[in-house]
Coordinates of C-alpha atoms and ligand atoms in Angstrom, one line a residue:
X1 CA 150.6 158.8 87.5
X2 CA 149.2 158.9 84.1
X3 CA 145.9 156.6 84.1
X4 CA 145.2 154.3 80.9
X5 CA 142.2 156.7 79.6
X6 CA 144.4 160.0 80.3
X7 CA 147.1 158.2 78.1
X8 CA 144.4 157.0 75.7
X9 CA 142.3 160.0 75.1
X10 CA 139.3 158.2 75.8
X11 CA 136.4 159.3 78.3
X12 CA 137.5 158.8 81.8
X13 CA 137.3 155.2 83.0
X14 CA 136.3 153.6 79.3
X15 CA 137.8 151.8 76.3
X16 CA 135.8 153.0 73.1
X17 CA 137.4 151.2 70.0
X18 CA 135.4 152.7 67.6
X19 CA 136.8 156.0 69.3
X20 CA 140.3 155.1 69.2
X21 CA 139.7 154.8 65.5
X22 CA 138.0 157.6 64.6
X23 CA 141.0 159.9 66.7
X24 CA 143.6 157.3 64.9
X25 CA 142.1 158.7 61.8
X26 CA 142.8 162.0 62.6
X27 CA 140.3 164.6 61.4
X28 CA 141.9 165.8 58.3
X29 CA 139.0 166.5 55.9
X30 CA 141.2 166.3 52.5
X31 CA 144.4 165.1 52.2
X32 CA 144.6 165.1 48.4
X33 CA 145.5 168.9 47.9
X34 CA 148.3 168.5 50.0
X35 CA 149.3 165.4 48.5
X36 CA 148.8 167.0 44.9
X37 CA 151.0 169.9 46.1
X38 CA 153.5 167.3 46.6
X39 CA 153.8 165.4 43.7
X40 CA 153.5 168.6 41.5
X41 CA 156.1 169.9 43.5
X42 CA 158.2 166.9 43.5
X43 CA 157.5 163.4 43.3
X44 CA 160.1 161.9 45.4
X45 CA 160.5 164.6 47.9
X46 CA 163.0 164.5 50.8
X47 CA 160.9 165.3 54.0
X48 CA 162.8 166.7 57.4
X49 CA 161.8 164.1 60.1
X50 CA 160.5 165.6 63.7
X51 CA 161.0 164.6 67.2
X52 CA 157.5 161.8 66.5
X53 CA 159.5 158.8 67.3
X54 CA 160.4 159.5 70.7
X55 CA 156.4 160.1 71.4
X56 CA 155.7 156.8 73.3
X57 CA 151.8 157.0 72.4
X58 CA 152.7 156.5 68.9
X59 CA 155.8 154.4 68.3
X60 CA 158.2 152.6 70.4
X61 CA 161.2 154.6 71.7
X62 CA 163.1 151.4 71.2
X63 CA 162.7 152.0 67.4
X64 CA 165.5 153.0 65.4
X65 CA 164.8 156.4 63.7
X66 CA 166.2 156.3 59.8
X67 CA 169.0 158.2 58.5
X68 CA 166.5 160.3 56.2
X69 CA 162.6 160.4 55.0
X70 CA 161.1 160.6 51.3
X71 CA 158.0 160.4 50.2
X72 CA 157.1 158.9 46.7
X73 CA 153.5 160.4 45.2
X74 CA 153.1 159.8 41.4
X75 CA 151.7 156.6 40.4
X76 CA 154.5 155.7 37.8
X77 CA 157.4 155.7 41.1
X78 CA 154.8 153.9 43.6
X79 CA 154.4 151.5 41.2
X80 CA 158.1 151.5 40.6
X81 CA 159.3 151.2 43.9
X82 CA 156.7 148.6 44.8
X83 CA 158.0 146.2 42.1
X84 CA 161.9 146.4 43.0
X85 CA 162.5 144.3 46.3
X86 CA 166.3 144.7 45.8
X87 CA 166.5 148.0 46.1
X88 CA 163.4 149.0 48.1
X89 CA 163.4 146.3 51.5
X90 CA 160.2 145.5 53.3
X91 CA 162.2 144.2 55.9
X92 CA 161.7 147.9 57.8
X93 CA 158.4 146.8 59.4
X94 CA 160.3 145.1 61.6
X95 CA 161.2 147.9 63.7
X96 CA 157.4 149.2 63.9
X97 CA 154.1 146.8 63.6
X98 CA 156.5 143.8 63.5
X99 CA 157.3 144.1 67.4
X100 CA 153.7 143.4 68.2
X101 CA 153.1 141.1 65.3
X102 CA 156.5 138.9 65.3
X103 CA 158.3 138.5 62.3
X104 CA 155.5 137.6 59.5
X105 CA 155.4 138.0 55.9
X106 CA 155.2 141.1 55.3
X107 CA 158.3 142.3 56.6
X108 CA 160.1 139.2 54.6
X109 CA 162.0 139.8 51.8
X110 CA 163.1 137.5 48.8
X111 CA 163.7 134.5 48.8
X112 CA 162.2 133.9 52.4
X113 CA 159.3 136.1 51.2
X114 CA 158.0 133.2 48.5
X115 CA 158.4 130.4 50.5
X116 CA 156.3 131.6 53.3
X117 CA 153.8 133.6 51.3
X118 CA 153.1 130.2 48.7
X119 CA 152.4 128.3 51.8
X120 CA 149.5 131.0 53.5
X121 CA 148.5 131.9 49.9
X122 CA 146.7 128.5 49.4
X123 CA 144.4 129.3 52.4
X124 CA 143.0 131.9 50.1
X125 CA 142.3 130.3 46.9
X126 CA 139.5 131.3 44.7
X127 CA 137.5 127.8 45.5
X128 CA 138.0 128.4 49.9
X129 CA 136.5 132.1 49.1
X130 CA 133.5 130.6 47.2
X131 CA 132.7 128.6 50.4
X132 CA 133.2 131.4 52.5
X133 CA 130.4 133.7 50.3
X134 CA 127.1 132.7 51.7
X135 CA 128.6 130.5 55.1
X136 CA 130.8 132.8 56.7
X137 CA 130.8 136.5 54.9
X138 CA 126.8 136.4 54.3
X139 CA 126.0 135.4 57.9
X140 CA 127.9 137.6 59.6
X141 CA 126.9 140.9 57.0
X142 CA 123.3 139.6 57.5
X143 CA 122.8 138.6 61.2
X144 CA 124.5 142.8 61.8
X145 CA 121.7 143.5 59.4
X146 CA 118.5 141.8 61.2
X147 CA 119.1 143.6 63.8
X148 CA 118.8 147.1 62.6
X149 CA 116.4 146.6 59.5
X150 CA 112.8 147.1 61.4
X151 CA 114.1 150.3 62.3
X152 CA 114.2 152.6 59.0
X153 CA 117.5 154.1 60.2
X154 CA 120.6 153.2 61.0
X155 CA 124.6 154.2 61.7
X156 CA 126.2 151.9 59.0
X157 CA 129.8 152.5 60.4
X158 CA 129.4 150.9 64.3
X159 CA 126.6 148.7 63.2
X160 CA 127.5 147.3 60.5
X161 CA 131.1 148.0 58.6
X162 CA 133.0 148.3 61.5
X163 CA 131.8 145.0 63.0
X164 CA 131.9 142.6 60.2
X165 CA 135.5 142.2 58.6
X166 CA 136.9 140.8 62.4
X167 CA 134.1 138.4 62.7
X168 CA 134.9 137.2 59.2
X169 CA 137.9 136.2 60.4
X170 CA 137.1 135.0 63.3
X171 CA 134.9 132.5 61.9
X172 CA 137.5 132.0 58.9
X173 CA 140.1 131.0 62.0
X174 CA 137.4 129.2 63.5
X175 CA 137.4 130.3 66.7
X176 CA 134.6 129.1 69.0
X177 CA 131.5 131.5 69.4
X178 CA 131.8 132.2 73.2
X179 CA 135.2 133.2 72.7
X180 CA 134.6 136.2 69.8
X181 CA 133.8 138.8 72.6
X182 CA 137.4 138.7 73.7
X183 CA 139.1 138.0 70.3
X184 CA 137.1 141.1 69.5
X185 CA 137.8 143.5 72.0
X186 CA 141.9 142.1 71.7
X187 CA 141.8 142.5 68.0
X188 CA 140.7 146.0 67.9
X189 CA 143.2 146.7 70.5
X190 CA 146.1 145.3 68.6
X191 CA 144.8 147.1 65.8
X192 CA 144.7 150.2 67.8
X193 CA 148.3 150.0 68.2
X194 CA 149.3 153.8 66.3
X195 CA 147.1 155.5 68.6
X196 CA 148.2 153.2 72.4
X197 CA 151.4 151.1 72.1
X198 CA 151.3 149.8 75.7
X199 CA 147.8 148.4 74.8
X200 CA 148.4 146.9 71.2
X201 CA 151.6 145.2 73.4
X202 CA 149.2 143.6 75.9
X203 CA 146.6 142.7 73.4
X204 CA 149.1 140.7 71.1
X205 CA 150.7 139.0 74.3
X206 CA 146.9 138.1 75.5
X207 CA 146.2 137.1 72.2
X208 CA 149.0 134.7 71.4
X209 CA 148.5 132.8 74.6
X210 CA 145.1 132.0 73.6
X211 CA 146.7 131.4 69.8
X212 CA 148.8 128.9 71.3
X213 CA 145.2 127.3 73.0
X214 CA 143.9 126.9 69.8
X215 CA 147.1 125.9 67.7
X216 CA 147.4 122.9 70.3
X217 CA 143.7 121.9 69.9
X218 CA 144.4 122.3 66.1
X219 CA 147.0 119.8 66.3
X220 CA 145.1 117.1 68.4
X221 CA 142.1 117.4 65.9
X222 CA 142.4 119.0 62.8
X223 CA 139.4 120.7 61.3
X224 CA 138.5 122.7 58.4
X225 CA 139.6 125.7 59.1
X226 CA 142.6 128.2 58.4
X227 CA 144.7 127.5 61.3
X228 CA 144.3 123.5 60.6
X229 CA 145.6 124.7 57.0
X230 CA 148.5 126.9 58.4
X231 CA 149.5 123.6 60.9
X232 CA 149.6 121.4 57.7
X233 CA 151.4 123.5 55.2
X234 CA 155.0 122.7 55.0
X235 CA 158.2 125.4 53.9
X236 CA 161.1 123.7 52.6
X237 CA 160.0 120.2 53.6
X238 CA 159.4 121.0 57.4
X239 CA 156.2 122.3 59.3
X240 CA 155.6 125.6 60.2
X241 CA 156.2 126.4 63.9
X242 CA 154.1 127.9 66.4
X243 CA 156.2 131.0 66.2
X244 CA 155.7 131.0 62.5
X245 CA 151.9 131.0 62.8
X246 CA 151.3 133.2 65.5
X247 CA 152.9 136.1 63.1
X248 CA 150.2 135.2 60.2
X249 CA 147.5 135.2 63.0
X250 CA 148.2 138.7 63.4
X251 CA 148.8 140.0 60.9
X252 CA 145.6 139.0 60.0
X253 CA 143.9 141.7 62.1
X254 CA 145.3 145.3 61.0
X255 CA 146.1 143.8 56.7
X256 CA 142.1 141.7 56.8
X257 CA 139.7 143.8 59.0
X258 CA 140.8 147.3 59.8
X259 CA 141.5 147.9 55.7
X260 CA 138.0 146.0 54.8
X261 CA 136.2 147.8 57.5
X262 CA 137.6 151.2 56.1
X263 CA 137.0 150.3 52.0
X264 CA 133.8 149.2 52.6
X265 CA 132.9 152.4 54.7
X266 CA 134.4 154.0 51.4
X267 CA 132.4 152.4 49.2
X268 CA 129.1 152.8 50.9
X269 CA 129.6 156.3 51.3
X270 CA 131.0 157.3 48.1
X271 CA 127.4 155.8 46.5
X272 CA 125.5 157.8 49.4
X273 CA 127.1 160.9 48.6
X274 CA 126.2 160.3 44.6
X275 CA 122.9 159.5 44.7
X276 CA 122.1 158.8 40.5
X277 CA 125.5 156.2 40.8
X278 CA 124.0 154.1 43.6
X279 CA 120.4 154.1 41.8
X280 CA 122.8 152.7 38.7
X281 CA 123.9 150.1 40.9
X282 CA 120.8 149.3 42.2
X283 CA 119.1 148.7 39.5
X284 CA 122.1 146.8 37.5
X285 CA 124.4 144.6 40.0
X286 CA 126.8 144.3 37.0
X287 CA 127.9 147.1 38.1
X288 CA 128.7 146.1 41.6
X289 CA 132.5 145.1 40.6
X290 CA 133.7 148.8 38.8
X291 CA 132.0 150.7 42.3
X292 CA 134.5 148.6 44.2
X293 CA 137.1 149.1 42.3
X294 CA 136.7 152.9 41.8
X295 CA 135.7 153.7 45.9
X296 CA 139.0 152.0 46.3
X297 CA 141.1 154.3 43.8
X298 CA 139.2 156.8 45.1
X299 CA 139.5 156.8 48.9
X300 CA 142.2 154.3 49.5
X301 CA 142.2 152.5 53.2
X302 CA 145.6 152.9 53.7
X303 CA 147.2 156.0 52.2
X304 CA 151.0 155.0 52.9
X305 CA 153.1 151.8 53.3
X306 CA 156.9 152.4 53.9
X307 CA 160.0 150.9 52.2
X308 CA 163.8 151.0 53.1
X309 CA 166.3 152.0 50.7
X310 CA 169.0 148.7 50.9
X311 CA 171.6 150.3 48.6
X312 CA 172.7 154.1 47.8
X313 CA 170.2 154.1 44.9
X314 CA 168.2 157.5 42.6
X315 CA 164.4 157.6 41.9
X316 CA 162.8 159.8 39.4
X317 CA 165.6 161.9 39.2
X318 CA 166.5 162.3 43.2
X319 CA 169.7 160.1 45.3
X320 CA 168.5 158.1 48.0
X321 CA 171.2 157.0 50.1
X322 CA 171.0 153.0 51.9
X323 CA 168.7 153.0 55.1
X324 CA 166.5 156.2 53.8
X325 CA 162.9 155.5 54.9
X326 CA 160.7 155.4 51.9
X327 CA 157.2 156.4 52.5
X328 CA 155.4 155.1 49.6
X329 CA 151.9 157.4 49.1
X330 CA 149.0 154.6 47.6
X331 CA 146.9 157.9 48.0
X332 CA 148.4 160.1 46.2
X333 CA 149.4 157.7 43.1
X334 CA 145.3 157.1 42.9
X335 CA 144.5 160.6 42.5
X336 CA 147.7 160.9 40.1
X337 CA 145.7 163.3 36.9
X338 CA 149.0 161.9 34.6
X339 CA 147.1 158.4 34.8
X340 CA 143.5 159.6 36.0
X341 CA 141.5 162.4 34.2
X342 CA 139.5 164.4 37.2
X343 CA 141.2 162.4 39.8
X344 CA 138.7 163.6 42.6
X345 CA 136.0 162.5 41.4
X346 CA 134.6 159.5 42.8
X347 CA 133.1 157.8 39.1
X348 CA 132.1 154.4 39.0
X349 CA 131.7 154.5 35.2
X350 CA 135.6 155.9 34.3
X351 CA 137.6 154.0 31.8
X352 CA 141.0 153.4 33.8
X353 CA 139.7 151.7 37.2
X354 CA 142.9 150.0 38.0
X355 CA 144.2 151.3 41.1
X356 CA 147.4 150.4 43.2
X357 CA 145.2 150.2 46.9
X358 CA 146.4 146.7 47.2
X359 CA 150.3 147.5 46.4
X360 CA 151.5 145.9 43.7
X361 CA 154.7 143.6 42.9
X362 CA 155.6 140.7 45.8
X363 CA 154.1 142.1 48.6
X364 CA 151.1 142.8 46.5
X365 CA 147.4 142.3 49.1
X366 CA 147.2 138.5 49.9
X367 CA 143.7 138.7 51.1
X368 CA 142.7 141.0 48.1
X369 CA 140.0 138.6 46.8
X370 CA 138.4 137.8 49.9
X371 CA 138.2 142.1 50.0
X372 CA 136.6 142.2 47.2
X373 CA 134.4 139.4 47.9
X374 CA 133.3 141.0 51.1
X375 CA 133.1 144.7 49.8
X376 CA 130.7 142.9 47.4
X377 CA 128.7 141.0 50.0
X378 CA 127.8 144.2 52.3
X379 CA 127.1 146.2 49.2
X380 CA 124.5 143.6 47.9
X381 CA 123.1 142.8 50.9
X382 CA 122.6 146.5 51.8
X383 CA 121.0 147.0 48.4
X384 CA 118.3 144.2 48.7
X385 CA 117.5 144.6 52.6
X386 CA 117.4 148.3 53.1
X387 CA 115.1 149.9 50.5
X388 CA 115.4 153.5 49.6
X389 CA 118.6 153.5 51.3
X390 CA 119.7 157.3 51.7
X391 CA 121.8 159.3 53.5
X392 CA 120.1 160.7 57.0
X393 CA 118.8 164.4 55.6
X394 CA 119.4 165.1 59.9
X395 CA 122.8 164.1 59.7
X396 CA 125.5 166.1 61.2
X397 CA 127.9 166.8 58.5
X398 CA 128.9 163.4 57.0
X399 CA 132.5 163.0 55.9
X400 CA 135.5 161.0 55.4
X401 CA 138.2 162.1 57.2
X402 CA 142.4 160.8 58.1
X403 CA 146.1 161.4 57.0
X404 CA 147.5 157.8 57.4
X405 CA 144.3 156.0 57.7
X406 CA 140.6 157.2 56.0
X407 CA 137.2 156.8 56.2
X408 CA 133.8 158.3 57.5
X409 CA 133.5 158.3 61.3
X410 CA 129.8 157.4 60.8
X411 CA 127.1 157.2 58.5
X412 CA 123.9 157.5 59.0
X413 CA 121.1 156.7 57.0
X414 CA 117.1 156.3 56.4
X415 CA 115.8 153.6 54.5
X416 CA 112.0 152.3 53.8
X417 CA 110.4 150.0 56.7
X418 CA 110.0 146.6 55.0
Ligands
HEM1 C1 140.3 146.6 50.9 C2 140.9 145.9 51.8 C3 142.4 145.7 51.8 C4 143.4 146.6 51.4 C5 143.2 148.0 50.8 C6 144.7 145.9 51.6 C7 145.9 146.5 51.3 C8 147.1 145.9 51.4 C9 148.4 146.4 50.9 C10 148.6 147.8 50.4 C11 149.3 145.5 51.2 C12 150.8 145.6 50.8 C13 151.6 146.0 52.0 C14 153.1 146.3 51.6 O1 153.5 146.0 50.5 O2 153.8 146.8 52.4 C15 148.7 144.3 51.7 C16 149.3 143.2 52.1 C17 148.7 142.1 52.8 N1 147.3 142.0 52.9 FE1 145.9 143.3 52.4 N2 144.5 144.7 52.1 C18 143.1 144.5 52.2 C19 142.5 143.4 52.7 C20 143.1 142.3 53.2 C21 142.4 141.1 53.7 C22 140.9 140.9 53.7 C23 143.4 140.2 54.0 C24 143.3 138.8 54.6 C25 142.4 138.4 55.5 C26 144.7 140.8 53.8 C27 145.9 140.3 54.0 C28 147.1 140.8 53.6 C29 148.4 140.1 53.9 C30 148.6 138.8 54.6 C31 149.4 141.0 53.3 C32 150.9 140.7 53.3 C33 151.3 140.2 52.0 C34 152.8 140.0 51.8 O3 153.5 140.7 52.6 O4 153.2 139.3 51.0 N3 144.4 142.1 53.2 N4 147.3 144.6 51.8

């Protein structure tokens, strides 16, 4: 019999998250030459698919494998593909994170697509993120903080980035205190769901049953909160269903805290590892916007999102027949030299910072200013709490590391005692 950890990878007879992720990851130094190999060999190339999708710890069997595989790298087809919902379908997730997550928005396409995504996108309006700056994102950055500061060193990925995006949105859900253990430990499970399907299945299960909890306390006393918002917004005239909110619930989890946990590990180790840019920001917090930006051209979260082909259709040159996977490379269109000169390096000062980390066209990031909002957040609050902030001189080869997914594992660092 194959025990949970044997099928996990994990130390015998434990459950490490934070492990799960950094294996999820995989421990690919540099993607980029590979991916510049690519493009320069052919942007839209035609790749031969393996035997992956009958490996159970990684995908459903039940999945339906696609007729054929191509991978788009250059910035100007990304983008392309991105912004053309009639020929390029979303509705694929369906068949991979949609069977944990239910049918939510992002595997909608038009016109279904706009009515749902209108109603969620009020929830995060410009004037509810102001609210959520100092009461919910600046709590939960700053109680991680107080308890690490008296010590002059810390591990910035398990005690603080890692940590802070789910509790965001577990306060933005406004779920009660004594429950965040468990929406914690279920969350990063679901999240987990590349690396341990059977798991990610039982965490979404646990987690909609105690969804449903709260959706029915929701609707005896509204509050001010997002699933209060979700119960009173209206498609078409008519409420949303429970089965229409649980799939926005969780979806919540892998789009809002795995990707903000990663970008903000980016971020904070791309100004470690350049030590005159992170005195620049230090001492002018003007510039606290462009590092953002450029940590998130230059290590993207999530390297690839997927499209399917709906129609017999050509890209850049290359046929595409209807039902082809297309595997759309965010990474690879950053570090594109035809748009960015020296794409590799990480340059908080270049001209063109625009980036396509947060997709682009309808699908294009719904929670993309509460990211920034919270990349901006830790950074500050790392900046005025943790003086002299450096990287750990005794630290074991620091680096960022993945194929699908990237960021540092860890990331230690010294700072002054205050
Ligand atoms: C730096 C952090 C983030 C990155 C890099 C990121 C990236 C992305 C990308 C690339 C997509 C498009 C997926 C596709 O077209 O297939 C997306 C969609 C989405 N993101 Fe984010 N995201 C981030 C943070 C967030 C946050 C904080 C939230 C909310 C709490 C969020 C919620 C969503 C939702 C709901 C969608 C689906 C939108 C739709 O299908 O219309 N994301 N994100």
């Amino acid at each position: 019999m194959v025990t949970s950890s044997e099928q996990d990878g994990s130390p015998e007879g434990s459950y490490d998250p934070m492990w799960q992720f950094a294996e999820l990851a995989g421990d690919v130094r540099d993607a980029y030459p590979m991916l510049a190999g690519i493009r320069a060999d052919s942007p839209v190339l035609q790749v031969h698919v393996g035997p992956w999708s009958s490996d159970r710890s990684r995908l459903d069997p039940k999945t339906p494998r696609a007729t054929s595989l191509f991978t788009v790298t250059s910035y100007e087809l990304v983008q392309q593909v991105l912004t053309d919902n009639v020929r390029f379908s979303s509705a694929g997730y369906a068949t991979t994170i949609g069977q944990v997550m239910g049918r939510s928005i992002l595997q909608m396409d038009p016109p279904e697509h706009q009515r749902h995504r209108a109603l969620v996108a009020k929830a995060f309006r410009a004037r509810v993120l102001d609210q959520w700056r100092d009461t919910i994102i600046g709590s939960c950055v700053g109680e991680l903080i107080d308890a690490f500061a008296g010590d002059s060193r810390a591990d910035l990925i398990p005690q603080l980035t890692f940590p802070f995006p789910v509790r965001v949105i577990a306060r933005i859900l406004g779920l009660p205190e004594a429950d965040w253990p468990r929406f914690l430990r279920l969350s990063t499970e679901l999240i987990a769901i590349m690396r341990n399907w059977d798991r990610a299945v039982a965490a979404s299960q646990e987690l909609r049953g105690y969804f449903a909890e709260i959706i029915a306390d929701r609707r005896r006393n509204t509050r001010d909160d997002l699933v209060s918002q979700l119960i009173e917004a209206e498609v078409d005239g008519r409420r949303l269903g429970d089965d229409e909110i649980y799939p926005f619930l969780l979806l919540l989890l892998p789009a809002g805290a795995e990707t903000t946990y990663r970008s903000s590990s980016n971020l904070l180790f791309g100004l470690l590892w350049n030590p005159g840019q992170l005195a620049a920001v230090r001492a002018d917090r003007d510039l606290v916007p462009q590092a953002i930006e450029e940590a998130l051209r230059w290590e993207t979260p999530t390297l690839a999102i997927a499209r399917t082909a709906s129609q017999d259709t050509e890209l850049g040159g290359v046929s595409i027949p209807e039902g082809s996977l297309v595997a759309v490379s965010l990474g690879a269109a950053n570090r594109d030299p035809a748009r960015y000169p020296d794409p590799d390096t990480f340059d908080i000062f270049r001209a063109d910072k625009q980036h396509i980390s947060f997709g682009d066209g309808a699908h294009k990031c719904l929670g993309m200013h509460l990211a920034r909002l919270e990349m901006q957040v830790v950074l500050n609050a790392v900046l005025d709490r943790l003086p002299g902030l450096r990287l750990d001189p005794a630290a074991e080869d620091p680096h960022i590391h993945g194929l699908l997914f990237r960021s540092p594992p860890n990331l230690p660092v010294r700072f002054d005692p205050v």
